[in-house]
Amino acid sequence: MSRIQNRFTELEKSGQKALVTYVMVGYPSHKDTLSAVRGLIEGGADIIELGFPFSDPLADGPVIQHASTISLEKGTKMAQFLNLVKQIRKESQIPLVLMTYTNILYSKGYQKFFKMAKEAGLDGLITPDMTVEESKEYLKAAKNAQLDTIFLVSPNTSKARLLQIVKQTTGFLYLVAVFGTTGVQNKIQNYTISALKETKKIAKGKVPVGIGFGISTPNDIKSYVKHGADAAIVGSALIKLIEKTPSNKIQKTVASFTRQLKSATK
Amino acid sequence: MKIKFPKDGRFGEFGGKYIPETLVPAIEELEQNYLKYKNDPDFKKELNYYLTEYAGRPTPLYYAKNLTQKIGGAKIYLKREDLLHGGAHKINNTLGQALLAKRMGKTRIIAETGAGQHGVATAMACAALGLKAEVYMGYKDTIRQKLNVFRMNLLGCKVHAVKAGSQTLKDAINEAIRDWITNVEDTYYLLGSAVGPHPYPVMVRDFQAVIGEEIKQQIKAFGKETPDTVIACVGGGSNAIGTFYPLVDSKTEIIGVEAAGQGLKSGMHSATLSAGTKGVLHGMMTYLLQDSEGQIQETHSISAGLDYPGVGPEHSYFKDQKRVKYVSATDKEVIDAFLMLTRTEGIIPALESSHAIAEAIKLAKKRPKTDAIVVTLSGRGDKDVEVVQENVKNSK
Ligand SMILES: Cc1ncc(COP(=O)(O)O)c(C=O)c1O
């Protein structure tokens, strides 16, 4: 069983849901990313998504776009991501997921890169511009390397398509809460709740369902958990917090915010 | 070698649809509607009406006698897309897609633009058909093509200046896609070149293929079954694929010209097919200008319309199949070609189109007088006179 699956099984036993948190590699600096990750672990996050910057992040809103730009300006390379994963693995067994765009993975070679990433300690992949139609080589390589493939679905995804996507998904399924890019904050929409219920129905007994995009408070998490989410994913809100916190306080501040978020999943 | 409508959206290994899941239903809806209407007699009739009565088709195939004599080789013919309403080939595509959007019941149109020609052509088609349009344009492009920003504003179209990334065409596309993800229900994304996820590359090619179809007919009047050579400039590749596609199964030599900017070795260019590697951007697998980490590189061209690090997937396919030869022209060669055509023929070409002229000038010298070289003059150069003036001044 993968670290991700394990974590969901353990949580289920203790009647909890998963808190999934996102940080951008190399933002605001490489040292700060590690501090933030330590804060996430200390605060009780269940899964960590490591965003790797891409020059053209077309599914991302302004907050993550900005973080990508800064990270790239600082010269972030894949080698640093692998080192970060290795470093985290020395300290923790928390499940780690890479979130980036297809071209980054393709340019490294799916087979070769996934194997290296797995050896470093990575557990799964989220690739927002990878559709099931185009995923044959990607899936094969991920399977070989034993990495979970976390696909995204949207409130407008048809039932037939949901079934098809669930089939290729391992770890958890990622429901995009809103029509929009990452970071869009809105009050919780009725269409999101219907989509969550529908997705849960289809994924039930196969994969847990996480929900993300625009989640920023413990209250958001509580509402989604109430309507059946197995995991809540928080990204832009954390990036914004890290952005305004001085380096030497990042770990502590992130830990304390994470604790508040985590309490909403219990 | 022709691929009419690839079911899986692929030209060989190129193309496909690499898109956020939210856009999948929209892309599927588009594909179904395009397939439904493309052979529908009423749709074809209406499109043909607008192309003829509104845009000014067919465009002439003009024998450039003075230029030919000056060079002293093969005969050069110009396919005068610059004479179309709006001043470029872009209107062929915007009329087609705007009519489709209307039939799909979409009320809001968004588009990206580089040089501003596609933005203007979108604004015109939408004004004519009673649709609302908003256009994304890189901030840098809004400065160097400000005349077109005014034109769009006059046409009642909102222009969003995009300040992210390199502030050019690729960033305008990113922002248009983000808008589409956010407003997917009522919005139609009217893409301006033969790029993006399937079915855009096929659909835009089909709407632009009228260029090549007319060339095939018109060249007969000059005693040729088909041209010996056709040449077109390649940005995203829409005027080029429209010129090439109807001739792919003939014996015609086909040449696409990319922007070599300050030279291929300088790193300051946008010659994707000449210097790129395979990758995925804007929903398609294609050749890209990228670094070894898969980050897309900044490009350079004197012409905003060619300043793009990707290229339509069908061109990548024709390159690998060796059916089309892709070459490039530097900024300097382009200015020289611009001036030469302007002075010999009294035709002011767009800087984009001047890339194709530059190649024709090089090639005609080497070819016999009996040869016919057809150059697609994709647009007129009014929008470029300021840039040209500065370049001429600086080189003195
Ligand atoms: C006159 C003209 N020609 C060519 C192009 C390049 O586009 P494409 O390669 O799609 O024909 C543009 C784009 O703005 C243009 O304005």
XYZ file of C-alpha atoms and ligand atoms in Angstrom:
678
model
C 0.000 0.000 0.000
C 1.274 3.486 -0.828
C 1.981 6.116 1.823
C -1.063 8.044 0.576
C -3.418 5.079 0.788
C -1.992 4.250 4.200
C -2.662 7.714 5.469
C -6.295 7.600 4.358
C -6.753 4.180 6.005
C -5.299 5.414 9.283
C -7.439 8.545 9.216
C -10.555 6.538 8.593
C -9.824 4.408 11.642
C -9.589 7.499 13.804
C -12.643 9.135 12.217
C -10.712 11.985 10.651
C -10.450 13.523 7.202
C -7.210 14.462 5.465
C -5.682 17.909 5.373
C -3.689 18.312 2.152
C -1.421 21.364 1.965
C 0.404 23.002 -0.924
C 3.651 24.939 -1.016
C 5.710 26.133 -3.980
C 9.243 24.780 -4.269
C 11.770 27.610 -4.072
C 9.309 30.243 -2.930
C 10.155 32.650 -1.485
C 13.487 30.771 -1.254
C 14.679 27.175 -0.960
C 15.443 27.551 2.708
C 11.970 28.958 3.335
C 10.271 26.073 1.518
C 11.917 23.620 3.893
C 10.882 25.726 6.906
C 7.318 25.823 5.611
C 7.280 22.052 5.101
C 8.542 21.550 8.657
C 5.744 23.813 9.864
C 3.167 21.822 7.914
C 4.384 18.570 9.428
C 4.510 20.067 12.912
C 0.980 21.451 12.535
C -0.409 18.057 11.557
C -0.864 18.184 7.768
C -1.615 14.723 6.374
C -0.277 15.084 2.834
C 2.013 17.693 1.307
C 1.793 18.853 -2.284
C 5.012 20.329 -3.582
C 4.283 22.699 -6.433
C 7.060 22.861 -9.008
C 7.104 26.092 -11.022
C 6.307 26.232 -14.742
C 6.747 29.288 -16.934
C 3.138 29.039 -18.180
C 0.876 27.905 -15.308
C -2.456 28.246 -17.087
C -4.576 26.602 -14.383
C -3.244 28.901 -11.675
C -4.519 32.213 -10.372
C -2.401 35.260 -9.498
C -1.027 34.008 -6.135
C 0.519 30.790 -7.422
C 1.495 32.432 -10.739
C 3.478 34.996 -8.801
C 5.114 32.333 -6.624
C 6.105 30.389 -9.792
C 7.633 33.457 -11.361
C 9.703 34.295 -8.281
C 10.826 30.690 -7.862
C 11.965 30.540 -11.492
C 13.746 33.871 -11.166
C 15.658 32.330 -8.269
C 16.749 29.594 -10.677
C 14.746 26.631 -9.368
C 15.676 23.382 -11.111
C 14.341 19.852 -10.818
C 17.521 18.797 -8.990
C 16.538 21.071 -6.100
C 13.107 19.511 -5.927
C 14.626 16.032 -5.668
C 16.989 17.228 -2.939
C 14.097 18.742 -1.033
C 12.188 15.448 -1.185
C 15.256 13.565 0.060
C 15.705 16.032 2.898
C 12.054 15.743 3.967
C 12.313 11.957 3.859
C 15.161 12.080 6.371
C 12.780 13.788 8.759
C 9.322 12.390 8.071
C 7.214 9.709 6.396
C 4.499 12.200 5.400
C 3.093 11.459 1.905
C 4.567 13.812 -0.717
C 2.940 14.699 -4.025
C 4.422 16.658 -6.916
C 2.102 19.150 -8.577
C 3.327 20.545 -11.875
C 2.499 20.778 -15.578
C 2.923 18.115 -18.242
C 5.815 19.765 -20.052
C 8.073 19.688 -16.983
C 7.573 15.938 -16.638
C 7.691 15.243 -20.372
C 10.947 17.132 -20.832
C 12.633 14.995 -18.151
C 11.211 11.790 -19.643
C 8.335 10.176 -17.728
C 10.061 6.831 -17.142
C 13.393 8.192 -16.077
C 12.106 11.018 -13.954
C 9.374 9.109 -12.130
C 11.894 6.449 -11.140
C 14.286 9.080 -9.762
C 11.508 10.869 -7.932
C 10.253 7.654 -6.374
C 13.731 6.799 -5.189
C 14.019 10.235 -3.626
C 10.823 9.534 -1.694
C 7.957 10.958 -3.761
C 4.542 9.280 -3.561
C 2.278 10.771 -6.191
C 1.632 13.147 -9.079
C -0.920 15.857 -9.793
C -0.749 17.223 -13.339
C -3.554 19.694 -14.057
C -3.125 19.699 -17.854
C -2.890 15.909 -18.195
C -6.157 14.454 -19.466
C -6.923 10.742 -19.354
C -6.923 10.698 -23.174
C -3.271 11.726 -23.337
C -2.108 9.763 -20.314
C -1.065 6.396 -21.718
C 2.715 6.807 -21.416
C 2.364 8.860 -18.257
C 0.293 6.175 -16.551
C 2.584 3.398 -17.635
C 5.620 5.170 -16.249
C 3.868 6.101 -13.004
C 2.751 2.529 -12.527
C 6.263 1.238 -13.104
C 7.632 3.662 -10.564
C 4.746 2.981 -8.165
C 3.676 6.594 -7.984
C 0.019 7.419 -7.367
C -1.718 9.298 -10.191
C -4.097 11.864 -8.760
C -6.398 13.101 -11.525
C -8.573 16.184 -11.319
C -12.289 16.397 -11.993
C -14.487 19.457 -12.238
C -18.115 20.295 -11.361
C -18.953 20.036 -15.080
C -17.388 16.604 -15.585
C -19.954 14.140 -16.937
C -20.813 10.941 -15.118
C -19.401 8.759 -17.877
C -16.160 10.680 -17.778
C -15.971 10.542 -13.982
C -16.099 6.759 -14.193
C -13.324 6.767 -16.758
C -11.147 9.078 -14.629
C -11.760 7.202 -11.385
C -10.442 4.093 -13.095
C -7.054 5.723 -13.702
C -6.847 7.448 -10.327
C -4.897 6.184 -7.349
C -4.219 7.884 -4.008
C -7.171 10.240 -4.137
C -9.363 12.035 -6.660
C -9.031 15.817 -6.788
C -12.307 17.682 -7.225
C -11.814 21.258 -8.393
C -14.349 23.202 -6.341
C -15.012 26.139 -8.642
C -15.067 27.232 -12.249
C -11.829 29.109 -12.112
C -8.127 28.983 -11.465
C -6.429 28.302 -8.142
C -6.922 30.844 -5.399
C -10.347 32.088 -6.424
C -12.213 32.691 -3.202
C -15.917 32.617 -3.044
C -18.570 31.582 -0.671
C -19.295 27.910 -1.017
C -21.406 27.358 -4.117
C -24.406 25.082 -4.391
C -23.052 23.580 -7.596
C -19.883 22.585 -5.720
C -21.846 20.718 -3.073
C -23.850 18.843 -5.741
C -20.652 17.993 -7.578
C -19.065 16.735 -4.358
C -22.007 14.455 -3.643
C -22.102 13.160 -7.216
C -18.345 12.550 -7.276
C -18.439 10.757 -3.948
C -21.171 8.470 -5.213
C -19.088 7.398 -8.176
C -15.748 7.184 -6.379
C -17.106 5.368 -3.347
C -15.179 2.238 -2.434
C -12.564 3.055 -5.097
C -10.705 6.236 -4.142
C -11.099 8.979 -1.542
C -12.266 12.372 -2.831
C -10.336 15.535 -1.992
C -11.600 19.005 -2.758
C -9.506 22.067 -3.487
C -9.293 25.555 -5.129
C -10.355 28.502 -3.014
C -10.320 26.779 0.392
C -8.752 29.086 2.961
C -10.379 28.724 6.377
C -11.264 26.005 8.910
C -14.910 26.862 8.243
C -14.555 26.089 4.515
C -13.072 22.734 5.484
C -15.863 21.962 7.944
C -18.538 22.603 5.324
C -16.915 20.341 2.746
C -16.267 17.612 5.311
C -19.917 17.804 6.325
C -20.883 17.139 2.705
C -18.641 14.127 2.385
C -15.145 15.280 1.359
C -12.402 12.848 2.379
C -9.735 15.528 2.081
C -9.507 19.306 1.919
C -6.705 20.921 -0.057
C -5.314 24.329 0.883
C -2.846 26.119 -1.407
C -3.011 29.835 -2.192
C -3.958 30.741 1.407
C -0.731 29.131 2.632
C 1.351 30.797 -0.062
C -0.093 34.172 0.947
C 0.721 33.491 4.592
C 4.292 32.464 3.795
C 4.678 35.534 1.605
C 4.031 37.971 4.434
C 5.952 36.109 7.145
C 9.644 36.811 7.841
C 11.943 33.835 7.145
C 12.749 33.068 10.768
C 9.057 32.847 11.693
C 7.807 30.746 8.760
C 7.948 27.349 10.458
C 6.131 28.524 13.572
C 3.491 30.573 11.762
C 2.758 27.824 9.240
C 2.521 25.247 12.041
C 0.006 27.314 13.925
C -2.194 27.969 10.838
C -1.974 24.281 9.905
C -3.115 23.288 13.395
C -6.256 25.412 12.959
C -6.972 23.890 9.570
C -6.324 20.373 10.811
C -8.707 20.763 13.737
C -11.520 21.236 11.209
C -10.943 17.743 9.805
C -11.392 15.950 13.103
C -0.268 12.599 -46.189
C -3.365 14.724 -45.605
C -5.065 14.184 -42.267
C -8.595 15.496 -42.651
C -9.945 15.204 -39.150
C -7.914 13.142 -36.688
C -10.303 11.396 -34.306
C -7.773 11.384 -31.497
C -6.720 14.927 -32.350
C -3.235 13.833 -33.359
C -1.066 14.538 -36.372
C 1.350 11.681 -35.900
C 2.594 12.222 -32.373
C 1.676 15.931 -32.359
C -1.467 17.702 -31.192
C -3.849 16.120 -28.701
C -5.623 17.934 -25.884
C -3.638 18.646 -22.757
C -6.105 20.804 -20.870
C -7.545 21.371 -17.412
C -10.513 19.076 -16.836
C -12.907 22.049 -16.572
C -12.353 22.739 -20.277
C -12.992 19.185 -21.457
C -16.783 19.558 -21.767
C -16.302 22.864 -23.625
C -13.811 21.338 -26.037
C -16.093 18.363 -26.627
C -19.040 20.666 -27.264
C -16.908 22.615 -29.738
C -15.801 19.483 -31.551
C -19.351 18.162 -31.862
C -20.640 21.476 -33.156
C -17.794 21.949 -35.584
C -18.386 18.490 -37.038
C -22.098 19.203 -37.231
C -21.804 22.553 -39.011
C -18.712 22.292 -41.161
C -20.591 20.561 -43.956
C -23.964 22.083 -43.203
C -25.215 23.855 -46.364
C -26.710 26.811 -44.474
C -23.561 27.334 -42.448
C -21.384 27.146 -45.537
C -23.650 29.503 -47.415
C -23.631 32.080 -44.639
C -19.859 31.870 -44.189
C -19.368 32.200 -47.908
C -21.651 35.220 -47.961
C -19.625 37.008 -45.299
C -16.293 36.018 -46.854
C -17.395 37.416 -50.188
C -19.553 40.420 -49.401
C -18.011 41.520 -46.119
C -14.379 40.438 -46.154
C -13.703 40.765 -49.887
C -12.895 37.261 -51.100
C -11.577 35.983 -53.391
C -8.321 37.883 -53.025
C -6.199 38.399 -56.163
C -3.175 36.345 -57.082
C -0.987 39.184 -58.294
C 2.012 38.765 -60.553
C 4.729 40.942 -58.954
C 6.358 41.898 -62.230
C 8.640 44.652 -60.930
C 9.960 42.569 -58.063
C 10.463 39.597 -60.377
C 12.412 41.723 -62.866
C 14.508 43.271 -60.160
C 15.547 39.863 -58.879
C 15.826 38.279 -62.282
C 14.795 34.689 -61.611
C 11.571 32.784 -61.063
C 8.254 34.613 -61.363
C 6.887 35.807 -58.023
C 3.134 35.868 -57.407
C 1.537 37.411 -54.342
C -1.593 35.981 -52.749
C -3.130 39.221 -51.583
C -4.607 38.413 -48.159
C -3.511 41.931 -47.204
C -6.473 43.229 -49.214
C -9.020 41.541 -46.975
C -11.197 43.574 -44.631
C -9.107 44.285 -41.543
C -5.898 43.901 -43.473
C -4.947 40.277 -42.840
C -5.914 36.650 -43.378
C -7.212 36.521 -39.790
C -10.769 37.434 -40.841
C -11.147 34.080 -42.692
C -10.947 32.334 -39.354
C -12.801 34.825 -37.150
C -15.863 34.868 -39.416
C -15.946 31.069 -39.420
C -15.606 30.731 -35.672
C -17.915 33.640 -34.811
C -20.658 32.115 -36.969
C -20.095 28.798 -35.211
C -20.189 30.449 -31.763
C -23.479 32.068 -32.663
C -24.987 28.749 -33.669
C -23.728 27.284 -30.388
C -25.660 29.975 -28.535
C -22.564 31.562 -26.979
C -22.977 35.216 -26.130
C -19.499 36.188 -24.988
C -16.403 35.854 -27.168
C -12.832 36.000 -25.895
C -9.642 35.970 -27.939
C -5.895 36.472 -27.623
C -3.853 38.566 -29.982
C -0.185 39.144 -30.745
C 0.190 41.811 -33.400
C -3.399 42.802 -32.791
C -4.547 41.595 -36.215
C -6.464 38.653 -34.810
C -7.918 40.915 -32.130
C -9.088 43.388 -34.759
C -10.484 40.608 -36.961
C -12.337 39.189 -33.950
C -13.710 42.596 -33.018
C -14.907 43.131 -36.596
C -16.559 39.750 -36.974
C -18.250 40.159 -33.598
C -19.475 43.665 -34.391
C -20.885 42.429 -37.689
C -22.627 39.458 -36.095
C -23.805 41.204 -32.931
C -21.543 39.414 -30.444
C -19.598 40.842 -27.497
C -15.824 40.442 -27.621
C -12.959 40.822 -25.149
C -9.352 40.452 -26.217
C -6.223 39.572 -24.238
C -2.990 41.111 -25.469
C 0.517 41.059 -23.980
C 1.408 44.409 -22.450
C 4.540 44.665 -24.596
C 2.432 44.105 -27.713
C -0.102 46.768 -26.695
C 2.797 49.242 -26.858
C 4.388 48.158 -30.131
C 1.040 47.664 -31.879
C -0.933 50.456 -30.234
C -2.730 51.375 -33.443
C -4.494 48.015 -33.300
C -5.459 48.598 -29.663
C -7.224 51.801 -30.745
C -8.934 49.962 -33.564
C -10.240 47.276 -31.217
C -11.485 49.902 -28.782
C -13.261 51.738 -31.585
C -14.916 48.489 -32.591
C -16.402 48.228 -29.111
C -14.066 45.563 -27.862
C -12.422 45.519 -24.442
C -8.654 44.955 -24.516
C -6.968 43.415 -21.456
C -3.221 44.132 -21.299
C -1.466 41.063 -19.858
C 1.487 41.859 -17.632
C 2.496 38.300 -16.724
C 5.543 36.477 -18.100
C 7.065 37.824 -21.297
C 4.003 40.062 -21.889
C 3.561 38.766 -25.428
C 1.351 36.327 -27.326
C 2.001 33.243 -25.192
C 0.975 35.082 -22.039
C -2.117 36.443 -23.765
C -3.105 32.835 -24.569
C -2.517 31.768 -20.931
C -4.775 34.547 -19.712
C -7.486 33.815 -22.295
C -7.474 30.165 -21.199
C -7.812 31.237 -17.536
C -10.775 33.404 -18.478
C -12.312 30.482 -20.344
C -11.883 28.160 -17.343
C -13.654 30.745 -15.178
C -16.515 31.533 -17.587
C -16.778 28.226 -19.381
C -20.591 28.138 -19.523
C -21.347 31.122 -21.747
C -17.973 31.960 -23.267
C -16.541 30.975 -26.627
C -12.756 31.087 -26.993
C -11.979 32.273 -30.509
C -8.369 31.155 -30.985
C -6.467 33.007 -33.680
C -4.008 30.513 -35.040
C -3.751 26.815 -35.864
C -2.600 26.038 -32.322
C -4.111 24.897 -29.017
C -5.958 21.715 -28.103
C -7.833 19.666 -30.689
C -10.066 20.613 -32.535
C -8.651 24.150 -32.869
C -5.681 23.305 -35.134
C -7.927 21.422 -37.579
C -10.753 23.928 -37.470
C -8.544 26.984 -37.985
C -6.752 25.215 -40.816
C -10.061 24.419 -42.513
C -11.201 28.055 -42.267
C -7.856 29.257 -43.671
C -7.641 26.599 -46.404
C -9.581 28.967 -48.669
C -6.194 30.633 -49.312
C -4.626 27.516 -50.830
C -7.817 26.521 -52.634
C -7.941 29.863 -54.409
C -4.227 29.701 -55.277
C -4.832 26.317 -56.922
C -7.537 27.802 -59.114
C -5.873 31.122 -59.846
C -2.440 29.811 -60.849
C -4.064 28.091 -63.851
C -4.583 31.481 -65.490
C -0.786 31.790 -65.532
C -0.367 28.507 -67.377
C 0.516 26.300 -64.428
C -1.275 23.249 -63.073
C 0.070 24.030 -59.576
C 2.713 26.488 -58.338
C 6.300 25.225 -58.398
C 6.790 26.665 -54.921
C 4.586 28.212 -52.229
C 5.995 30.243 -49.365
C 4.289 31.529 -46.214
C 5.398 32.903 -42.862
C 4.853 30.813 -39.743
C 3.908 32.220 -36.352
C 1.330 29.877 -34.896
C 1.009 28.761 -38.485
C -2.516 29.602 -39.658
C -1.862 31.489 -42.905
C 0.830 28.927 -43.703
C -1.298 25.842 -43.072
C -4.160 27.451 -45.011
C -1.803 27.959 -47.935
C -0.126 24.549 -47.701
C -2.881 22.103 -46.856
C -4.689 22.079 -50.224
C -1.315 21.535 -51.935
C 0.129 18.866 -49.661
C -0.732 16.010 -52.008
C 0.599 17.834 -55.092
C 4.168 18.155 -56.352
C 4.494 21.757 -55.190
C 7.551 22.587 -53.122
C 6.342 23.998 -49.793
C 8.333 26.376 -47.602
C 7.438 27.881 -44.220
C 9.428 30.858 -42.940
C 9.980 31.462 -39.247
C 11.359 34.506 -37.449
C 15.123 34.239 -36.948
C 15.102 37.548 -35.048
C 18.671 38.554 -34.401
C 19.925 35.208 -35.673
C 19.361 31.581 -34.651
C 22.618 31.536 -32.692
C 21.769 34.699 -30.738
C 18.979 33.013 -28.795
C 16.881 36.066 -29.723
C 14.447 34.508 -32.176
C 11.177 32.612 -32.438
C 12.134 29.914 -34.936
C 10.362 27.047 -33.207
C 10.603 24.428 -35.948
C 14.170 25.321 -36.890
C 15.553 25.326 -33.353
C 12.947 23.802 -31.013
C 12.365 20.497 -29.238
C 9.184 18.517 -28.573
C 6.983 19.390 -25.650
C 3.524 20.392 -24.425
C 2.187 23.946 -24.295
C -1.275 25.484 -24.632
C -2.960 22.113 -24.860
C -0.852 20.618 -27.648
C 2.191 18.437 -28.166
C 4.415 20.243 -30.648
C 7.862 21.736 -31.203
C 8.655 24.410 -28.609
C 11.420 26.774 -27.682
C 12.263 25.609 -24.179
C 15.248 25.086 -21.911
C 16.554 21.729 -20.672
C 14.193 21.951 -17.661
C 11.072 22.248 -19.815
C 10.583 25.950 -19.069
C 9.325 27.886 -22.092
C 11.833 30.421 -23.338
C 11.294 34.053 -24.131
C 11.223 34.684 -27.841
C 12.088 37.614 -30.004
C 10.926 38.863 -33.359
C 10.585 42.268 -34.933
C 7.040 41.177 -35.780
C 4.719 40.687 -32.818
C 2.642 38.191 -34.789
C 5.495 35.695 -35.044
C 6.751 36.200 -31.484
C 5.588 32.829 -30.127
C 7.569 29.870 -28.675
C 5.235 27.196 -30.077
C 3.779 26.268 -33.460
C 0.699 24.465 -34.771
C 1.002 20.673 -34.399
C 0.320 19.975 -38.071
C 3.466 21.922 -38.958
C 5.476 19.786 -36.530
C 4.059 16.774 -38.319
C 4.914 18.103 -41.806
C 8.416 18.918 -40.611
C 9.026 15.401 -39.318
C 7.452 13.928 -42.465
C 9.786 16.191 -44.459
C 6.861 17.369 -46.575
C 7.418 21.032 -45.761
C 10.765 22.763 -45.506
C 11.008 25.253 -42.644
C 13.546 28.047 -42.931
C 13.927 31.398 -41.205
C 14.595 35.075 -41.939
C 16.352 37.565 -39.662
C 14.934 40.927 -38.596
C 17.385 42.628 -40.921
C 16.460 40.516 -43.941
C 12.832 41.228 -43.126
C 13.271 44.999 -43.095
C 15.122 44.800 -46.416
C 12.333 42.688 -47.924
C 9.694 45.053 -46.537
C 11.408 48.031 -48.179
C 12.027 46.242 -51.453
C 8.420 45.178 -51.928
C 7.153 48.592 -50.868
C 9.378 50.383 -53.375
C 9.113 48.008 -56.353
C 5.405 47.203 -56.179
C 3.842 49.928 -54.036
C 2.606 47.287 -51.634
C 3.363 47.724 -47.933
C 3.489 44.244 -46.402
C 3.073 43.309 -42.738
C 6.379 42.508 -41.035
C 5.101 38.973 -40.498
C 4.462 38.531 -44.235
C 7.813 40.180 -45.018
C 9.470 37.024 -43.677
C 7.932 35.108 -46.567
C 8.947 37.842 -49.018
C 12.550 37.653 -47.731
C 12.671 33.932 -48.513
C 11.097 34.455 -51.953
C 13.788 37.007 -52.797
C 16.519 34.539 -51.808
C 14.945 31.641 -53.661
C 13.809 33.339 -56.895
C 17.405 34.174 -57.780
C 18.285 30.488 -57.807
C 15.258 29.310 -59.776
C 14.604 29.396 -63.548
C 12.444 32.138 -65.079
C 9.826 29.560 -65.982
C 9.170 28.734 -62.318
C 6.203 30.176 -60.436
C 6.725 31.037 -56.773
C 3.580 31.965 -54.880
C 4.016 33.963 -51.679
C 1.159 34.401 -49.260
C 1.081 38.054 -48.333
C -0.775 37.441 -45.078
C -1.329 41.078 -44.157
C -0.697 44.710 -44.853
C 1.950 46.733 -43.059
C 0.201 49.915 -41.952
C 0.441 48.719 -38.363
C 4.215 48.367 -38.726
C 5.361 51.648 -40.225
C 6.505 53.024 -36.868
C 8.636 49.979 -36.077
C 10.133 50.041 -39.557
C 10.875 53.751 -39.354
C 12.751 53.276 -36.077
C 14.751 50.397 -37.519
C 15.681 52.309 -40.623
C 16.704 55.307 -38.523
C 18.824 53.201 -36.177
C 20.635 51.403 -38.968
C 21.748 54.672 -40.572
C -0.249 39.620 -41.038
C 0.043 38.443 -40.199
N 0.656 37.388 -40.744
C 0.960 36.297 -40.014
C 0.684 36.216 -38.671
C 1.106 34.997 -37.923
O 0.066 34.136 -37.616
P -0.105 32.751 -38.358
O 1.212 32.059 -38.317
O -1.144 32.065 -37.539
O -0.564 33.007 -39.733
C 0.031 37.283 -38.047
C -0.290 37.233 -36.617
O -0.614 38.160 -35.960
C -0.283 38.417 -38.836
O -0.887 39.479 -38.277
